[in-house]
mmCIF file of C-alpha atoms and ligand atoms in Angstrom:
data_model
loop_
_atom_site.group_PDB
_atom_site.id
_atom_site.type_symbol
_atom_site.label_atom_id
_atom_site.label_comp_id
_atom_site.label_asym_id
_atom_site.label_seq_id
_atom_site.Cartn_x
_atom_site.Cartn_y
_atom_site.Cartn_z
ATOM 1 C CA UNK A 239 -23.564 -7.902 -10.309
ATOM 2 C CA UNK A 240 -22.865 -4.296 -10.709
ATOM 3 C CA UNK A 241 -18.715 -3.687 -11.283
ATOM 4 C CA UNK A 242 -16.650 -1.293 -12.653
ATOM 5 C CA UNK A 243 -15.181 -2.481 -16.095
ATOM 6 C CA UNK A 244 -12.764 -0.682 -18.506
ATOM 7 C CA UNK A 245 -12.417 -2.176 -22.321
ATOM 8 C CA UNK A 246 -9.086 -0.861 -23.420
ATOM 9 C CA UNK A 247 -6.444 1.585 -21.949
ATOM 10 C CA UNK A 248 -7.103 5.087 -21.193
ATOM 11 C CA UNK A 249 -8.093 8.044 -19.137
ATOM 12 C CA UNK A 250 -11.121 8.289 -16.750
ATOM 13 C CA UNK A 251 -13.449 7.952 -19.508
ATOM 14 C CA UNK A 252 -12.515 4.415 -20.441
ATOM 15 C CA UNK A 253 -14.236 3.361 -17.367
ATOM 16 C CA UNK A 254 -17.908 2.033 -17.187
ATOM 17 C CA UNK A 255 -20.380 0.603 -14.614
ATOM 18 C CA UNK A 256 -21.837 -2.157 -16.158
ATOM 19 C CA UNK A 257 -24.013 -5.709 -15.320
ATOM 20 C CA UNK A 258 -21.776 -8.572 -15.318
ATOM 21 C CA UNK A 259 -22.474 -12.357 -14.039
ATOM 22 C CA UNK A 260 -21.812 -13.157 -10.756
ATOM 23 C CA UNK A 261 -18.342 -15.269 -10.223
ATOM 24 C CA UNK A 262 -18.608 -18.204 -9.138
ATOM 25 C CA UNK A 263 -16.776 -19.967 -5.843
ATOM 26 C CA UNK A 264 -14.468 -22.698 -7.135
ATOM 27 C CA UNK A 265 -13.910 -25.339 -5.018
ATOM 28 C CA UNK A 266 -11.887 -23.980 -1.833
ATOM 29 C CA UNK A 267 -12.960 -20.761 -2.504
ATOM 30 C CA UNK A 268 -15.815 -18.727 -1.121
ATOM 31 C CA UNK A 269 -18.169 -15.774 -2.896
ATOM 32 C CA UNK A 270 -17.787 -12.484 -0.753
ATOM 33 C CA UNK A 271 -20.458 -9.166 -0.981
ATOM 34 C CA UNK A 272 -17.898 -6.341 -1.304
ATOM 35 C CA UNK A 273 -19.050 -3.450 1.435
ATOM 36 C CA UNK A 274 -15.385 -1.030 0.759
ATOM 37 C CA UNK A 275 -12.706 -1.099 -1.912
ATOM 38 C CA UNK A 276 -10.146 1.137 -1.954
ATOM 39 C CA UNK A 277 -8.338 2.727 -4.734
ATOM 40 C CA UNK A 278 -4.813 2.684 -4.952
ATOM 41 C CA UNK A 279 -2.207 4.265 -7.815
ATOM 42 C CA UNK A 280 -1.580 0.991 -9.171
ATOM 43 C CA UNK A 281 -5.409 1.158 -10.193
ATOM 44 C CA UNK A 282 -4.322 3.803 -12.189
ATOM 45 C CA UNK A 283 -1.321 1.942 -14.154
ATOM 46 C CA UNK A 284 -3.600 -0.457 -14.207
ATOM 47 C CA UNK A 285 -6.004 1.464 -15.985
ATOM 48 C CA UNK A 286 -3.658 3.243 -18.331
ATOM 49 C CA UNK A 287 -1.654 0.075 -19.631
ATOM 50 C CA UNK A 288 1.436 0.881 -17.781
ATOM 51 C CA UNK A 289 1.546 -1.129 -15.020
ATOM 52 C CA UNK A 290 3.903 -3.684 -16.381
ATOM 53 C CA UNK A 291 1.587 -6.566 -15.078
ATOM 54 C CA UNK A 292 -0.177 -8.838 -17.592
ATOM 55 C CA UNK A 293 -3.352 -7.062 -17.840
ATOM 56 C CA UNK A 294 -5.784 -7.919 -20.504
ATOM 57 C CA UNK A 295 -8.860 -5.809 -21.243
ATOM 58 C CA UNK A 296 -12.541 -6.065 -20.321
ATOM 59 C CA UNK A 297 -10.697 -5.791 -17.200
ATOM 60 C CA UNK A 298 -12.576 -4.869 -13.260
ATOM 61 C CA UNK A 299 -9.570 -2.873 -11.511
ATOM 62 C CA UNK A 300 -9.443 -3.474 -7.636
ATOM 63 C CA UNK A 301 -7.320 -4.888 -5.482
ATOM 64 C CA UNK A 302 -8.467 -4.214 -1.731
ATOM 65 C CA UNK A 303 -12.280 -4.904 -0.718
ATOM 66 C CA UNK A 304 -13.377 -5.887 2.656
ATOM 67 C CA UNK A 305 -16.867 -7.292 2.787
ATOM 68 C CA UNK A 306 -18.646 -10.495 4.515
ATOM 69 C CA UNK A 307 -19.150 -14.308 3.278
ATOM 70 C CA UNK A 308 -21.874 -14.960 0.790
ATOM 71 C CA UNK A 309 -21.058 -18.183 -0.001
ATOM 72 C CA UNK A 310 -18.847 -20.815 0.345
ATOM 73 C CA UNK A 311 -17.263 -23.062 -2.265
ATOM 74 C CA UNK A 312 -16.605 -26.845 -1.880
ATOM 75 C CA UNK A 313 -13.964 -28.043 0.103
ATOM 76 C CA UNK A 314 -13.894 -24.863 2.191
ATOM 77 C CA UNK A 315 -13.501 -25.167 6.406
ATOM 78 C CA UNK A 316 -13.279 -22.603 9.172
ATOM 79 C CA UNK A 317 -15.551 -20.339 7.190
ATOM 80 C CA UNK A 318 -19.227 -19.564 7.433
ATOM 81 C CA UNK A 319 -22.161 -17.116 5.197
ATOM 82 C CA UNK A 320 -22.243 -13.686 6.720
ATOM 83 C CA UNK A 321 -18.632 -13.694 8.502
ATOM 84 C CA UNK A 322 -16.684 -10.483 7.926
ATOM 85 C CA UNK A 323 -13.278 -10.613 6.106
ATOM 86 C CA UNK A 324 -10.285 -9.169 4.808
ATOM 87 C CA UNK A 325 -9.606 -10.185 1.174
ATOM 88 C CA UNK A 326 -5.372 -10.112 1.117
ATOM 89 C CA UNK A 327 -3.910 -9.401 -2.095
ATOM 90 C CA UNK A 328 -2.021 -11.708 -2.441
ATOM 91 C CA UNK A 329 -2.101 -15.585 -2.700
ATOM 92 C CA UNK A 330 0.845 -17.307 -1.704
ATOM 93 C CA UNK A 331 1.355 -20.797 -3.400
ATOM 94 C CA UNK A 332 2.034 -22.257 -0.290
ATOM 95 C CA UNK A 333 4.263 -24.449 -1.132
ATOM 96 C CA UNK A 334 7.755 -23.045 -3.060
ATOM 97 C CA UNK A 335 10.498 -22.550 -1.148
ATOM 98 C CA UNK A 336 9.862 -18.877 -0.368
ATOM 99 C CA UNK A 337 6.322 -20.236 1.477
ATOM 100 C CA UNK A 338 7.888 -22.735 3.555
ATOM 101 C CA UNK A 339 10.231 -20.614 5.054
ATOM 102 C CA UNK A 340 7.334 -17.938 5.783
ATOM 103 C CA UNK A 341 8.512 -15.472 3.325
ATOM 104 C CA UNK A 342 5.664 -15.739 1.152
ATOM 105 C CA UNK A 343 5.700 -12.134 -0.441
ATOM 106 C CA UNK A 344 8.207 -13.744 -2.373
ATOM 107 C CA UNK A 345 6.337 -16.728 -3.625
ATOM 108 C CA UNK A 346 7.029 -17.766 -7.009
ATOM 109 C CA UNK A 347 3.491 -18.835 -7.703
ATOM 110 C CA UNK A 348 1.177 -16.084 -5.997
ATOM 111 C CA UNK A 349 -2.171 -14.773 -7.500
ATOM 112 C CA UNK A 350 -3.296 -11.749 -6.711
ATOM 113 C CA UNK A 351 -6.442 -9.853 -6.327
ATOM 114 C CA UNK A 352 -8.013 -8.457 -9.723
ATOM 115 C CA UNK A 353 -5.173 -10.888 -11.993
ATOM 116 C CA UNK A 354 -6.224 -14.067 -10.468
ATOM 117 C CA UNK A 355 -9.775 -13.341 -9.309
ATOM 118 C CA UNK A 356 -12.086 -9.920 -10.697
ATOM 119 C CA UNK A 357 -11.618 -7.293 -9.563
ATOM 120 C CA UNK A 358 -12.525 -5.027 -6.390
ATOM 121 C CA UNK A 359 -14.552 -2.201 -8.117
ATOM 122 C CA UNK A 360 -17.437 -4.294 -8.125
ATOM 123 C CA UNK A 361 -20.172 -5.359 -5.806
ATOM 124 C CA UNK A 362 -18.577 -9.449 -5.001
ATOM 125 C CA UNK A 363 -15.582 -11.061 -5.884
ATOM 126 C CA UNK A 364 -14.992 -14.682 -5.618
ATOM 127 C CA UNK A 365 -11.446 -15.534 -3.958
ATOM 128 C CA UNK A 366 -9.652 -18.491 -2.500
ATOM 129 C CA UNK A 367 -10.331 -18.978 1.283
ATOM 130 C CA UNK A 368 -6.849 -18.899 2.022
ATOM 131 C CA UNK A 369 -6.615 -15.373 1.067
ATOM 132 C CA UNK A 370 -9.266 -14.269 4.138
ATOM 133 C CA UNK A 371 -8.183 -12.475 7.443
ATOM 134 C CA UNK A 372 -11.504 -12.539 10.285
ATOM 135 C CA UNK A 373 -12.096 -8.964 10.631
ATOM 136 C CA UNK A 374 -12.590 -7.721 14.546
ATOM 137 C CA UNK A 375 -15.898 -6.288 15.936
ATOM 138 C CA UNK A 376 -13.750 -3.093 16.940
ATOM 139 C CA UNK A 377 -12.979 -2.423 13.381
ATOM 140 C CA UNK A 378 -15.282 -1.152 10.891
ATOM 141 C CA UNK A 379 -15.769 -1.744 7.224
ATOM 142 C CA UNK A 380 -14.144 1.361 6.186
ATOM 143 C CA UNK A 381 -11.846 1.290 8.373
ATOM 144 C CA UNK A 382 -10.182 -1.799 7.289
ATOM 145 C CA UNK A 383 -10.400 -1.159 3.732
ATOM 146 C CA UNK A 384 -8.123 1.139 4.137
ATOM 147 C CA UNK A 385 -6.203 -0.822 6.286
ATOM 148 C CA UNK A 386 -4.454 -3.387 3.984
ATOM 149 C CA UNK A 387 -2.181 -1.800 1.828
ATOM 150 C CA UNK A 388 -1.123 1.249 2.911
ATOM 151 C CA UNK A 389 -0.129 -0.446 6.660
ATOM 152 C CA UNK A 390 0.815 -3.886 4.894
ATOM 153 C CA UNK A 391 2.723 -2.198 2.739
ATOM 154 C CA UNK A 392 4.396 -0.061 5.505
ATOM 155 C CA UNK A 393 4.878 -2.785 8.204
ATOM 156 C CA UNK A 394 7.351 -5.072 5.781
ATOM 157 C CA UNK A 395 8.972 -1.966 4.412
ATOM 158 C CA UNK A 396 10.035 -0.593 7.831
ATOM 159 C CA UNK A 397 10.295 -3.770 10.183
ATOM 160 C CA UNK A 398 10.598 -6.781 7.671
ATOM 161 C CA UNK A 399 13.099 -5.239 4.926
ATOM 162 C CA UNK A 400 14.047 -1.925 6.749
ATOM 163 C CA UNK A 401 15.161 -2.990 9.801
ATOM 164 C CA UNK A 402 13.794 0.019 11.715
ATOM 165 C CA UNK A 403 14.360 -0.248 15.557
ATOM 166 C CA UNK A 404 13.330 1.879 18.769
ATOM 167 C CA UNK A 405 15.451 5.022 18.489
ATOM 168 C CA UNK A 406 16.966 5.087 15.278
ATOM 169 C CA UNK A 407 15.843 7.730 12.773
ATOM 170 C CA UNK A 408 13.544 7.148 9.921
ATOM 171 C CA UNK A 409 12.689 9.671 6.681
ATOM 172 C CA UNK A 410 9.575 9.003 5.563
ATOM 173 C CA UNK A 411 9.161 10.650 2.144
ATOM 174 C CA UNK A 412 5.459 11.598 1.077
ATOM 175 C CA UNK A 413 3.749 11.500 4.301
ATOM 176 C CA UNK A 414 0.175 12.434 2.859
ATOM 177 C CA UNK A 415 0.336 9.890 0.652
ATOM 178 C CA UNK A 416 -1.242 5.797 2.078
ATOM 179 C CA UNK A 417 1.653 4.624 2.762
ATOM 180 C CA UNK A 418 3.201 7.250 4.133
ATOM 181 C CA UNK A 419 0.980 8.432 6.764
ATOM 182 C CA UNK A 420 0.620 4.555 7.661
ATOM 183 C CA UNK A 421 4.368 4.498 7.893
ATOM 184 C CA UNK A 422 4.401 7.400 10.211
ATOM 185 C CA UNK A 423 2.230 5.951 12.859
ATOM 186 C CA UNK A 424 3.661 2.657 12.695
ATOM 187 C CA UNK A 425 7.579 4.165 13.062
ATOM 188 C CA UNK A 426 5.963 6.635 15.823
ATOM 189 C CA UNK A 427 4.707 3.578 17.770
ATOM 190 C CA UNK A 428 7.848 1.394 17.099
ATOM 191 C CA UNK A 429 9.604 4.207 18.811
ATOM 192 C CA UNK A 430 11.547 6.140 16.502
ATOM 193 C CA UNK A 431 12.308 9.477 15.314
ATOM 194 C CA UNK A 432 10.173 10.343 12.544
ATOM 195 C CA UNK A 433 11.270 13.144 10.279
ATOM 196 C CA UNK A 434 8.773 13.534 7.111
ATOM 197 C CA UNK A 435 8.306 15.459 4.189
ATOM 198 C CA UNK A 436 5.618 16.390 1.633
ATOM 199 C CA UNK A 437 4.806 19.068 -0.990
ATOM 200 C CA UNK A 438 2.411 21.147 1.351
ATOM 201 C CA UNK A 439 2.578 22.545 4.799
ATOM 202 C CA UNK A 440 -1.178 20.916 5.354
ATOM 203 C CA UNK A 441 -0.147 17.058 5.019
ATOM 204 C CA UNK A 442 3.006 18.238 7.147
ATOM 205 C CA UNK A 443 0.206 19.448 9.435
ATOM 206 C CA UNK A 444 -1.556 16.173 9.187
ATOM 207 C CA UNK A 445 1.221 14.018 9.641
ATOM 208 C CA UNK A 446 2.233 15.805 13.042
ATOM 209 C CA UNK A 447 -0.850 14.694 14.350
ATOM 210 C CA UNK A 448 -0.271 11.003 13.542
ATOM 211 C CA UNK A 449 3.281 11.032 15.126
ATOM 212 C CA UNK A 450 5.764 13.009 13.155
ATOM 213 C CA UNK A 451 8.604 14.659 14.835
ATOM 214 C CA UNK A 452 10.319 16.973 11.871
ATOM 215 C CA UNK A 453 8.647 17.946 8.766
ATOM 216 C CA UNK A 454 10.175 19.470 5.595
ATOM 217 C CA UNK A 455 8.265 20.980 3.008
ATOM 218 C CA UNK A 456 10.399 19.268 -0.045
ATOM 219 C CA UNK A 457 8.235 22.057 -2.651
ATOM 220 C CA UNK A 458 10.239 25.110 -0.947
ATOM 221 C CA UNK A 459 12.908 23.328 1.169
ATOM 222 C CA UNK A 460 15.925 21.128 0.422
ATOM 223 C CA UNK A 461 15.361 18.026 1.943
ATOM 224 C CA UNK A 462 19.262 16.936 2.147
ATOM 225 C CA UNK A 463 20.247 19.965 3.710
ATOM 226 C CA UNK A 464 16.933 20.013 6.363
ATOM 227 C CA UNK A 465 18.101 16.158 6.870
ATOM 228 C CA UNK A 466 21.346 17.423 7.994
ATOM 229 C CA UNK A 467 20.211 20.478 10.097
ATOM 230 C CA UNK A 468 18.045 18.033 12.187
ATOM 231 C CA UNK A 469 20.255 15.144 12.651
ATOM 232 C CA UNK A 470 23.899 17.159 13.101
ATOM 233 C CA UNK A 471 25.071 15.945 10.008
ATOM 234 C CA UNK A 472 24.892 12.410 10.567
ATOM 235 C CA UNK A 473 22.046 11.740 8.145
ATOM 236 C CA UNK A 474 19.054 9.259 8.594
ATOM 237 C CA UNK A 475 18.959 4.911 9.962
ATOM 238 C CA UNK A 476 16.553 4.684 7.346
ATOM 239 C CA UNK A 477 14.802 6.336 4.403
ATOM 240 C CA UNK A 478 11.662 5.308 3.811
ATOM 241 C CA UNK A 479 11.455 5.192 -0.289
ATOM 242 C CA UNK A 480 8.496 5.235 -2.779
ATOM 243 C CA UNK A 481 8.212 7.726 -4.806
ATOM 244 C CA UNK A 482 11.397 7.543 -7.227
ATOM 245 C CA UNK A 483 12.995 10.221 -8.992
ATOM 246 C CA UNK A 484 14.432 13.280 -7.823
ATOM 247 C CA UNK A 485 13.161 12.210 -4.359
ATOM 248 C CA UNK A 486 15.031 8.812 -4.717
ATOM 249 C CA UNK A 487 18.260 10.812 -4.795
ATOM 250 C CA UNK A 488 17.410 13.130 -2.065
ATOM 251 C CA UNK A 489 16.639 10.061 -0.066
ATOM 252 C CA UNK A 490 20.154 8.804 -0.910
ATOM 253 C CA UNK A 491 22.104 11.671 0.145
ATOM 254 C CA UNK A 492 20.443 11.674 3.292
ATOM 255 C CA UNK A 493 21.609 8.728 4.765
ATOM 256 C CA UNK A 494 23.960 8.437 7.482
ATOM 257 C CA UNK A 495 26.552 5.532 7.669
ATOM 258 C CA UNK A 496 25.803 2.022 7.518
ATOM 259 C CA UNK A 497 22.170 3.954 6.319
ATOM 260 C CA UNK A 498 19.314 1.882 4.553
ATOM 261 C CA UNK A 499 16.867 3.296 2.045
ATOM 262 C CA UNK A 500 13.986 1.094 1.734
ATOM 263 C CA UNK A 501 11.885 1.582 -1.844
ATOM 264 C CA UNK A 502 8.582 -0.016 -3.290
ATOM 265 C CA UNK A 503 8.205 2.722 -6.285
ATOM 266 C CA UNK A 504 8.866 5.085 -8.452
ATOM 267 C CA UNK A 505 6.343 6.932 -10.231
ATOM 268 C CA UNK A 506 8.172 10.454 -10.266
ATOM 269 C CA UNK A 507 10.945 8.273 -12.136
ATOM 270 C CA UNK A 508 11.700 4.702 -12.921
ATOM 271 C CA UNK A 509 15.725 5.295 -13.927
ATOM 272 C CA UNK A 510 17.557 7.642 -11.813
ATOM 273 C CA UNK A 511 21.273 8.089 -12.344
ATOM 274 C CA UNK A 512 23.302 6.620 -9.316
ATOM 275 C CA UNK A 513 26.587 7.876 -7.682
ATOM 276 C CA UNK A 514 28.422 5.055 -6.642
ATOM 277 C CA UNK A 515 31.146 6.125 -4.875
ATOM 278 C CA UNK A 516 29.405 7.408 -1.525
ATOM 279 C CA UNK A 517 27.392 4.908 -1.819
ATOM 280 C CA UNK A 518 30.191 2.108 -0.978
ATOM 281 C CA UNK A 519 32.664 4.474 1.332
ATOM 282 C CA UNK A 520 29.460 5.327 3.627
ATOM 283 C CA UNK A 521 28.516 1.469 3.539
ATOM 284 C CA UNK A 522 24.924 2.309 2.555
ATOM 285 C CA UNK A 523 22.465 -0.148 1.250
ATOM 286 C CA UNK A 524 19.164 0.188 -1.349
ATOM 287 C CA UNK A 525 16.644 -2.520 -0.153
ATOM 288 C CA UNK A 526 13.999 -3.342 -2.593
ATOM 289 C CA UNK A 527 10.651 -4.331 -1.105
ATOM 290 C CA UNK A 528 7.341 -5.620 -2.348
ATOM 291 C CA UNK A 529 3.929 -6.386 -0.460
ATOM 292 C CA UNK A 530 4.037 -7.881 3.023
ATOM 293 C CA UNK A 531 3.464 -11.346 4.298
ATOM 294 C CA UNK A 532 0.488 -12.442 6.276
ATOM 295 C CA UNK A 533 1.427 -12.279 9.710
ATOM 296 C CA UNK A 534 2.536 -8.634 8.956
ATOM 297 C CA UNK A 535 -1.854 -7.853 8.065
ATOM 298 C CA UNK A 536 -2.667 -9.666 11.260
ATOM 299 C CA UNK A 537 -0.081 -7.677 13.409
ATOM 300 C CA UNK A 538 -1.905 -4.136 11.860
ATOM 301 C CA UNK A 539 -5.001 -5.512 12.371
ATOM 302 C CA UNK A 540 -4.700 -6.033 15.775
ATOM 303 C CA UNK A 541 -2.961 -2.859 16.234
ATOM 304 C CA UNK A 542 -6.126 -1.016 14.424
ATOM 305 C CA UNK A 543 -7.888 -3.607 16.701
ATOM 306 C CA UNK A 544 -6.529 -2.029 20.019
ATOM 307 C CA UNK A 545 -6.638 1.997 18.463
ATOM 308 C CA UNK A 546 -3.223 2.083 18.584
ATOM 309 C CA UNK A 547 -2.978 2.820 14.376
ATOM 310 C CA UNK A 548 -5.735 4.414 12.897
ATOM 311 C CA UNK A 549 -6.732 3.534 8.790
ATOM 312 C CA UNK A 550 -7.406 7.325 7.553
ATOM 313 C CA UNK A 551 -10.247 7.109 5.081
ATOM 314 C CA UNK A 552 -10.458 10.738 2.841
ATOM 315 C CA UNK A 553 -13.647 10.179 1.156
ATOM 316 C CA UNK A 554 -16.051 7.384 -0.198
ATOM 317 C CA UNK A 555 -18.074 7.114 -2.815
ATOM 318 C CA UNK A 556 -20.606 4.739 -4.872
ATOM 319 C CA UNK A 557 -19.666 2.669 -7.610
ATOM 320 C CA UNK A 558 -21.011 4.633 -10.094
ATOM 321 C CA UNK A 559 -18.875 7.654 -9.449
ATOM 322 C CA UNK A 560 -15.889 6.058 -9.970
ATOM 323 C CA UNK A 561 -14.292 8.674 -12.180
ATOM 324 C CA UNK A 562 -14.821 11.202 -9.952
ATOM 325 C CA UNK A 563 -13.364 8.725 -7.115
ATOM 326 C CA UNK A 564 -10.019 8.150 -8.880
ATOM 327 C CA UNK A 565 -10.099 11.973 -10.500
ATOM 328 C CA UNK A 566 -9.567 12.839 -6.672
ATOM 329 C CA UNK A 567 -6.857 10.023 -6.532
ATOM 330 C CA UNK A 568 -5.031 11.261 -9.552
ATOM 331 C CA UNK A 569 -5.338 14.939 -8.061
ATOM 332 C CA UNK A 570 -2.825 13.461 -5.143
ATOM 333 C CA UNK A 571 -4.710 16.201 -2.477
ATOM 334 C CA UNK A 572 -6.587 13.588 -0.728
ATOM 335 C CA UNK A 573 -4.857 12.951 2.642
ATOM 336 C CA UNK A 574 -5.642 8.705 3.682
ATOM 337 C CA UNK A 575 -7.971 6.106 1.259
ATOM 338 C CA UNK A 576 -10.760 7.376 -1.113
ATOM 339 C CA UNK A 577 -13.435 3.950 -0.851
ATOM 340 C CA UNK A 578 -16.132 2.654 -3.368
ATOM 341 C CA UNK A 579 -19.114 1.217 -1.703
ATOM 342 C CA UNK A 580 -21.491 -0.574 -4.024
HETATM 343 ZN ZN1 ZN B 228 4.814 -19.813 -2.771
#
């Protein structure tokens, strides 16, 4: 098969298309024909040696495809050749404590997609069957690529750690990012006041149009103070966190009482200094979070299923122009998913 490999660290230009043999379906697992795969920032890490995951080069990046059954492994019910599927990232054990009590993005024993299978920038990828979600007529291929992580990621963040309920007020920081604009329709639907903010007035735009109440332009505006103005100076329910850095702070400060601020990264800044004593006088709490459990992908799916979220796709592009595919990524002025399609 055709699939994108790299062969040590770098830039863009470590990456080649190359022939590699087909993986092979271990027993319980099944052999899938990738039609999307979407690129996300990790990729990038990923790619540049930084992602602090064990990551040993040749190495395929990807870690979301869609695509339908090609064949099926021993052992493997409930499945047949040509069904369409969701690939999850993630591969719960099943079995450690975190499993049984359905909180498997905690599992001590997952695999995931790309580390425990190849990876998604490639034209099949071999996976266990327990890691497959039936994709819906009413949803397209490209659609649901884009679907995964960015509303995955959103849904646990929000609901499962965040907390978020009808008529409280959420800040959702980065709204053109993936998980941003997913977590702007999903806090718009779940009823609550959305305020959001991003480094041009054109995601701002964009993100109005998926649900957004308030938008600050954080590049000429000072998000604390615009926080303040909108609420009466009661600050946010919940800030929605993943960027790090200076915006990490911001977030902080612009929490009400008893506020949340939920967080899955930090690329604008691992290490921020911390100021602890508002922190414990307003009764505020910092609520790490990391992928999303199962039922969390079937609950967007359906949602996606029934129009009531939409997967924004930016652009796609073949396999062989992967560069310029994650040079558009890297550029951060795509607004929703940029897709490979071998
Ligand atoms: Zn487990």
């Amino acid at each position: 098969m055709k699939a994108v490999v790299f062969h040590e660290f770098g830039g863009l230009d470590v990456l080649r298309v190359e022939e590699v043999p087909d993986p092979e379906p271990a027993t319980g697992q099944v052999l899938v024909d990738i039609s999307a795969s979407a690129l996300n920032h990790l990729d990038v890490d990923i790619r540049e040696g930084v992602s602090r995951f064990p990551v040993e080069p040749p190495f395929i990046p990807g870690v979301e495809v869609v695509g339908r059954i090609a064949e099926l492994g021993a052992g493997v019910d409930g499945w047949q050749v040509g069904d369409r599927v969701m690939v999850l990232l993630m591969d719960p054990c099943g079995t450690c404590r975190f499993c049984r009590t359905g909180r498997e993005s905690l599992c001590t024993a997952a695999g995931f997609v790309s580390f425990s299978t190849t990876g998604g920038y490639a034209e099949k990828i071999a996976c266990s069957a327990r890691q497959l979600l039936r994709l819906p007529d009413e949803l397209g291929d490209d659609p649901a690529a884009a679907l995964q992580i960015a509303f995955g990621t959103a849904w646990h963040m929000l609901f499962g750690r965040g907390r978020l309920r009808t008529g409280e007020t959420v800040m959702i920081n980065s709204v053109g990012s993936g998980i941003g604009s997913a977590a702007v329709q999903l806090a718009h639907l779940a009823g609550a006041t959305v305020i959001g903010n991003a480094s041009s007035d054109e995601k701002l735009a964009r993100a109005g149009e998926l649900g957004m109440d308030h938008g600050i332009n954080h590049a000429r505006q000072d998000v604390v103070t615009e926080v303040m103005r909108l609420t009466d100076d009661r600050g946010v329910d919940l800030v929605y966190e993943h960027v790090g850095g200076e915006l990490f702070q911001k977030g902080l400060d612009s929490l009400g009482k008893d506020g949340r601020l939920v967080i899955c990264g930090g690329h604008s800044g691992e290490v921020v200094p911390f100021d602890i004593i508002p922190f414990f006088r307003m009764q505020r709490q910092v609520i790490g979070s990391f992928v999303y459990n199962r039922n969390e992908i079937e609950s967007c799916v359906e949602l996606a299923r029934q129009g009531k979220i939409t997967p924004l796709v930016h652009a796609t592009f073949p396999l062989e122009d992967v560069r310029e595919a994650m040079a558009l990524m890297e550029r951060r002025e795509h607004f929703g998913k940029i897709l490979l399609k071998p």
